Amino acid sequence: RVDLEGDGTDEALVATAEFADADGLLAQPGDYSMVFLRKIVDGEVQTAILAESIVAEVADGEIPFVESHGIGAVADLSGDGVMEIVVSSAYYEGVGVGVWEWAGGDLGPVYRIGSGCGA
């Protein structure tokens, strides 16, 4: 829980993952990883998904991977008094990072970079 925009109300920031075979390289149907934020707006719970990777089904010949997501940091990176969320991502042969922030009452990505190698 963290008060991201400094309004006195905490938001819930959640990173979750479920892998059928945590040691395996290939994903199975039902494997997922995500980061999401829950916030109360006008008495209603709103959910914003910052990153997600879900394997619903695997087609013949497909090689399924789940991109693993996590919370890298929560900090005021720009010095404006509003906290940003750093979301880290990784998959078989790559990594990435994204930064999310509040702007005009909305949560949105402001920066994303990734790198990978392989076939």
PDB file of C-alpha atoms in Angstrom:
ATOM      1  CA  ARG A   1       0.000   0.000   0.000  1.00  0.00           C
ATOM      2  CA  VAL A   2       1.272   3.423  -0.933  1.00  0.00           C
ATOM      3  CA  ASP A   3      -0.113   6.922  -1.418  1.00  0.00           C
ATOM      4  CA  LEU A   4       1.124   7.484  -4.954  1.00  0.00           C
ATOM      5  CA  GLU A   5      -0.272  10.911  -5.736  1.00  0.00           C
ATOM      6  CA  GLY A   6      -0.079  12.396  -2.229  1.00  0.00           C
ATOM      7  CA  ASP A   7      -3.839  12.778  -1.705  1.00  0.00           C
ATOM      8  CA  GLY A   8      -3.899  11.003   1.667  1.00  0.00           C
ATOM      9  CA  THR A   9      -5.457   7.805   0.292  1.00  0.00           C
ATOM     10  CA  ASP A  10      -3.359   4.663  -0.131  1.00  0.00           C
ATOM     11  CA  GLU A  11      -3.507   2.636  -3.308  1.00  0.00           C
ATOM     12  CA  ALA A  12      -2.803  -1.108  -3.342  1.00  0.00           C
ATOM     13  CA  LEU A  13      -0.007  -2.098  -5.706  1.00  0.00           C
ATOM     14  CA  VAL A  14       0.104  -5.851  -6.376  1.00  0.00           C
ATOM     15  CA  ALA A  15       2.571  -8.103  -8.195  1.00  0.00           C
ATOM     16  CA  THR A  16       1.423 -11.680  -8.672  1.00  0.00           C
ATOM     17  CA  ALA A  17       2.537 -14.713 -10.634  1.00  0.00           C
ATOM     18  CA  GLU A  18       1.483 -18.322 -11.021  1.00  0.00           C
ATOM     19  CA  PHE A  19       3.536 -20.868 -12.896  1.00  0.00           C
ATOM     20  CA  ALA A  20       2.530 -24.515 -13.282  1.00  0.00           C
ATOM     21  CA  ASP A  21       6.201 -25.487 -13.414  1.00  0.00           C
ATOM     22  CA  ALA A  22       8.303 -22.779 -11.729  1.00  0.00           C
ATOM     23  CA  ASP A  23      11.543 -24.483 -12.816  1.00  0.00           C
ATOM     24  CA  GLY A  24      10.445 -25.082 -16.388  1.00  0.00           C
ATOM     25  CA  LEU A  25      11.290 -22.921 -19.354  1.00  0.00           C
ATOM     26  CA  LEU A  26       8.030 -23.253 -21.259  1.00  0.00           C
ATOM     27  CA  ALA A  27       4.713 -21.931 -20.043  1.00  0.00           C
ATOM     28  CA  GLN A  28       1.610 -24.037 -19.561  1.00  0.00           C
ATOM     29  CA  PRO A  29      -2.009 -22.951 -20.095  1.00  0.00           C
ATOM     30  CA  GLY A  30      -3.060 -20.981 -17.031  1.00  0.00           C
ATOM     31  CA  ASP A  31       0.408 -19.570 -16.271  1.00  0.00           C
ATOM     32  CA  TYR A  32       0.443 -15.818 -15.704  1.00  0.00           C
ATOM     33  CA  SER A  33       2.342 -12.875 -14.267  1.00  0.00           C
ATOM     34  CA  MET A  34       0.973  -9.374 -13.693  1.00  0.00           C
ATOM     35  CA  VAL A  35       1.299  -6.107 -11.828  1.00  0.00           C
ATOM     36  CA  PHE A  36      -1.840  -4.134 -11.060  1.00  0.00           C
ATOM     37  CA  LEU A  37      -3.000  -1.182  -8.973  1.00  0.00           C
ATOM     38  CA  ARG A  38      -6.266  -0.945  -7.034  1.00  0.00           C
ATOM     39  CA  LYS A  39      -7.619   2.452  -6.055  1.00  0.00           C
ATOM     40  CA  ILE A  40     -10.869   3.748  -4.597  1.00  0.00           C
ATOM     41  CA  VAL A  41     -12.420   6.509  -6.709  1.00  0.00           C
ATOM     42  CA  ASP A  42     -15.755   8.004  -5.594  1.00  0.00           C
ATOM     43  CA  GLY A  43     -16.352   4.980  -3.345  1.00  0.00           C
ATOM     44  CA  GLU A  44     -15.741   2.478  -6.158  1.00  0.00           C
ATOM     45  CA  VAL A  45     -12.714   0.183  -6.500  1.00  0.00           C
ATOM     46  CA  GLN A  46     -10.897   0.683  -9.796  1.00  0.00           C
ATOM     47  CA  THR A  47      -8.191  -1.625 -11.102  1.00  0.00           C
ATOM     48  CA  ALA A  48      -5.426  -0.590 -13.496  1.00  0.00           C
ATOM     49  CA  ILE A  49      -3.243  -3.301 -15.031  1.00  0.00           C
ATOM     50  CA  LEU A  50       0.328  -2.069 -15.454  1.00  0.00           C
ATOM     51  CA  ALA A  51       1.791  -5.253 -16.953  1.00  0.00           C
ATOM     52  CA  GLU A  52       0.444  -8.705 -17.744  1.00  0.00           C
ATOM     53  CA  SER A  53       1.386 -11.919 -19.455  1.00  0.00           C
ATOM     54  CA  ILE A  54      -1.205 -14.696 -19.552  1.00  0.00           C
ATOM     55  CA  VAL A  55      -1.082 -18.040 -21.347  1.00  0.00           C
ATOM     56  CA  ALA A  56      -4.718 -18.925 -22.031  1.00  0.00           C
ATOM     57  CA  GLU A  57      -4.035 -21.791 -24.422  1.00  0.00           C
ATOM     58  CA  VAL A  58      -1.159 -23.148 -26.466  1.00  0.00           C
ATOM     59  CA  ALA A  59      -1.634 -23.760 -30.187  1.00  0.00           C
ATOM     60  CA  ASP A  60       0.109 -26.659 -31.944  1.00  0.00           C
ATOM     61  CA  GLY A  61       3.655 -25.680 -32.838  1.00  0.00           C
ATOM     62  CA  GLU A  62       3.628 -22.631 -30.561  1.00  0.00           C
ATOM     63  CA  ILE A  63       6.425 -22.163 -28.021  1.00  0.00           C
ATOM     64  CA  PRO A  64       4.743 -20.418 -25.077  1.00  0.00           C
ATOM     65  CA  PHE A  65       6.618 -18.157 -22.680  1.00  0.00           C
ATOM     66  CA  VAL A  66       5.380 -16.056 -19.774  1.00  0.00           C
ATOM     67  CA  GLU A  67       6.945 -12.654 -19.338  1.00  0.00           C
ATOM     68  CA  SER A  68       7.595 -12.276 -15.608  1.00  0.00           C
ATOM     69  CA  HIS A  69       6.624  -8.880 -14.129  1.00  0.00           C
ATOM     70  CA  GLY A  70       7.473  -7.318 -10.783  1.00  0.00           C
ATOM     71  CA  ILE A  71       7.644  -4.023  -8.927  1.00  0.00           C
ATOM     72  CA  GLY A  72      11.159  -2.616  -9.249  1.00  0.00           C
ATOM     73  CA  ALA A  73      10.599   0.509  -7.139  1.00  0.00           C
ATOM     74  CA  VAL A  74       8.097   3.120  -6.011  1.00  0.00           C
ATOM     75  CA  ALA A  75       9.733   6.545  -5.788  1.00  0.00           C
ATOM     76  CA  ASP A  76       9.380  10.187  -6.783  1.00  0.00           C
ATOM     77  CA  LEU A  77      11.724   9.876  -9.748  1.00  0.00           C
ATOM     78  CA  SER A  78      10.929  13.270 -11.281  1.00  0.00           C
ATOM     79  CA  GLY A  79      10.945  15.294  -8.032  1.00  0.00           C
ATOM     80  CA  ASP A  80       7.392  16.590  -8.525  1.00  0.00           C
ATOM     81  CA  GLY A  81       5.952  15.170  -5.278  1.00  0.00           C
ATOM     82  CA  VAL A  82       4.121  12.351  -7.074  1.00  0.00           C
ATOM     83  CA  MET A  83       5.399   8.791  -6.791  1.00  0.00           C
ATOM     84  CA  GLU A  84       6.204   6.816  -9.931  1.00  0.00           C
ATOM     85  CA  ILE A  85       6.045   3.026 -10.214  1.00  0.00           C
ATOM     86  CA  VAL A  86       8.917   1.132 -11.817  1.00  0.00           C
ATOM     87  CA  VAL A  87       7.754  -2.180 -13.306  1.00  0.00           C
ATOM     88  CA  SER A  88      10.438  -4.714 -14.204  1.00  0.00           C
ATOM     89  CA  SER A  89       9.873  -7.438 -16.792  1.00  0.00           C
ATOM     90  CA  ALA A  90      11.841 -10.478 -17.899  1.00  0.00           C
ATOM     91  CA  TYR A  91      11.373 -13.392 -20.254  1.00  0.00           C
ATOM     92  CA  TYR A  92      13.498 -16.207 -21.654  1.00  0.00           C
ATOM     93  CA  GLU A  93      16.061 -14.020 -23.426  1.00  0.00           C
ATOM     94  CA  GLY A  94      15.192 -10.465 -22.483  1.00  0.00           C
ATOM     95  CA  VAL A  95      14.548  -7.879 -19.810  1.00  0.00           C
ATOM     96  CA  GLY A  96      12.731  -4.583 -19.635  1.00  0.00           C
ATOM     97  CA  VAL A  97      11.635  -1.792 -17.363  1.00  0.00           C
ATOM     98  CA  GLY A  98       8.726   0.624 -17.502  1.00  0.00           C
ATOM     99  CA  VAL A  99       7.840   3.707 -15.467  1.00  0.00           C
ATOM    100  CA  TRP A 100       4.223   4.622 -14.705  1.00  0.00           C
ATOM    101  CA  GLU A 101       2.955   7.890 -13.196  1.00  0.00           C
ATOM    102  CA  TRP A 102      -0.198   9.893 -12.487  1.00  0.00           C
ATOM    103  CA  ALA A 103      -0.914  12.646 -15.013  1.00  0.00           C
ATOM    104  CA  GLY A 104      -4.153  14.611 -15.051  1.00  0.00           C
ATOM    105  CA  GLY A 105      -5.865  12.118 -12.755  1.00  0.00           C
ATOM    106  CA  ASP A 106      -4.925   9.118 -14.897  1.00  0.00           C
ATOM    107  CA  LEU A 107      -2.245   6.474 -14.434  1.00  0.00           C
ATOM    108  CA  GLY A 108      -0.163   5.890 -17.542  1.00  0.00           C
ATOM    109  CA  PRO A 109       3.219   4.718 -18.809  1.00  0.00           C
ATOM    110  CA  VAL A 110       5.832   7.411 -19.355  1.00  0.00           C
ATOM    111  CA  TYR A 111       8.879   5.307 -20.171  1.00  0.00           C
ATOM    112  CA  ARG A 112       9.603   1.772 -21.350  1.00  0.00           C
ATOM    113  CA  ILE A 113      12.820   0.156 -22.491  1.00  0.00           C
ATOM    114  CA  GLY A 114      13.666  -3.452 -23.174  1.00  0.00           C
ATOM    115  CA  SER A 115      16.399  -5.587 -24.597  1.00  0.00           C
ATOM    116  CA  GLY A 116      16.663  -9.170 -25.742  1.00  0.00           C
ATOM    117  CA  CYS A 117      18.650 -11.605 -27.799  1.00  0.00           C
ATOM    118  CA  GLY A 118      18.152 -14.961 -29.431  1.00  0.00           C
ATOM    119  CA  ALA A 119      16.425 -16.538 -32.358  1.00  0.00           C
TER     120      ALA A 119
END
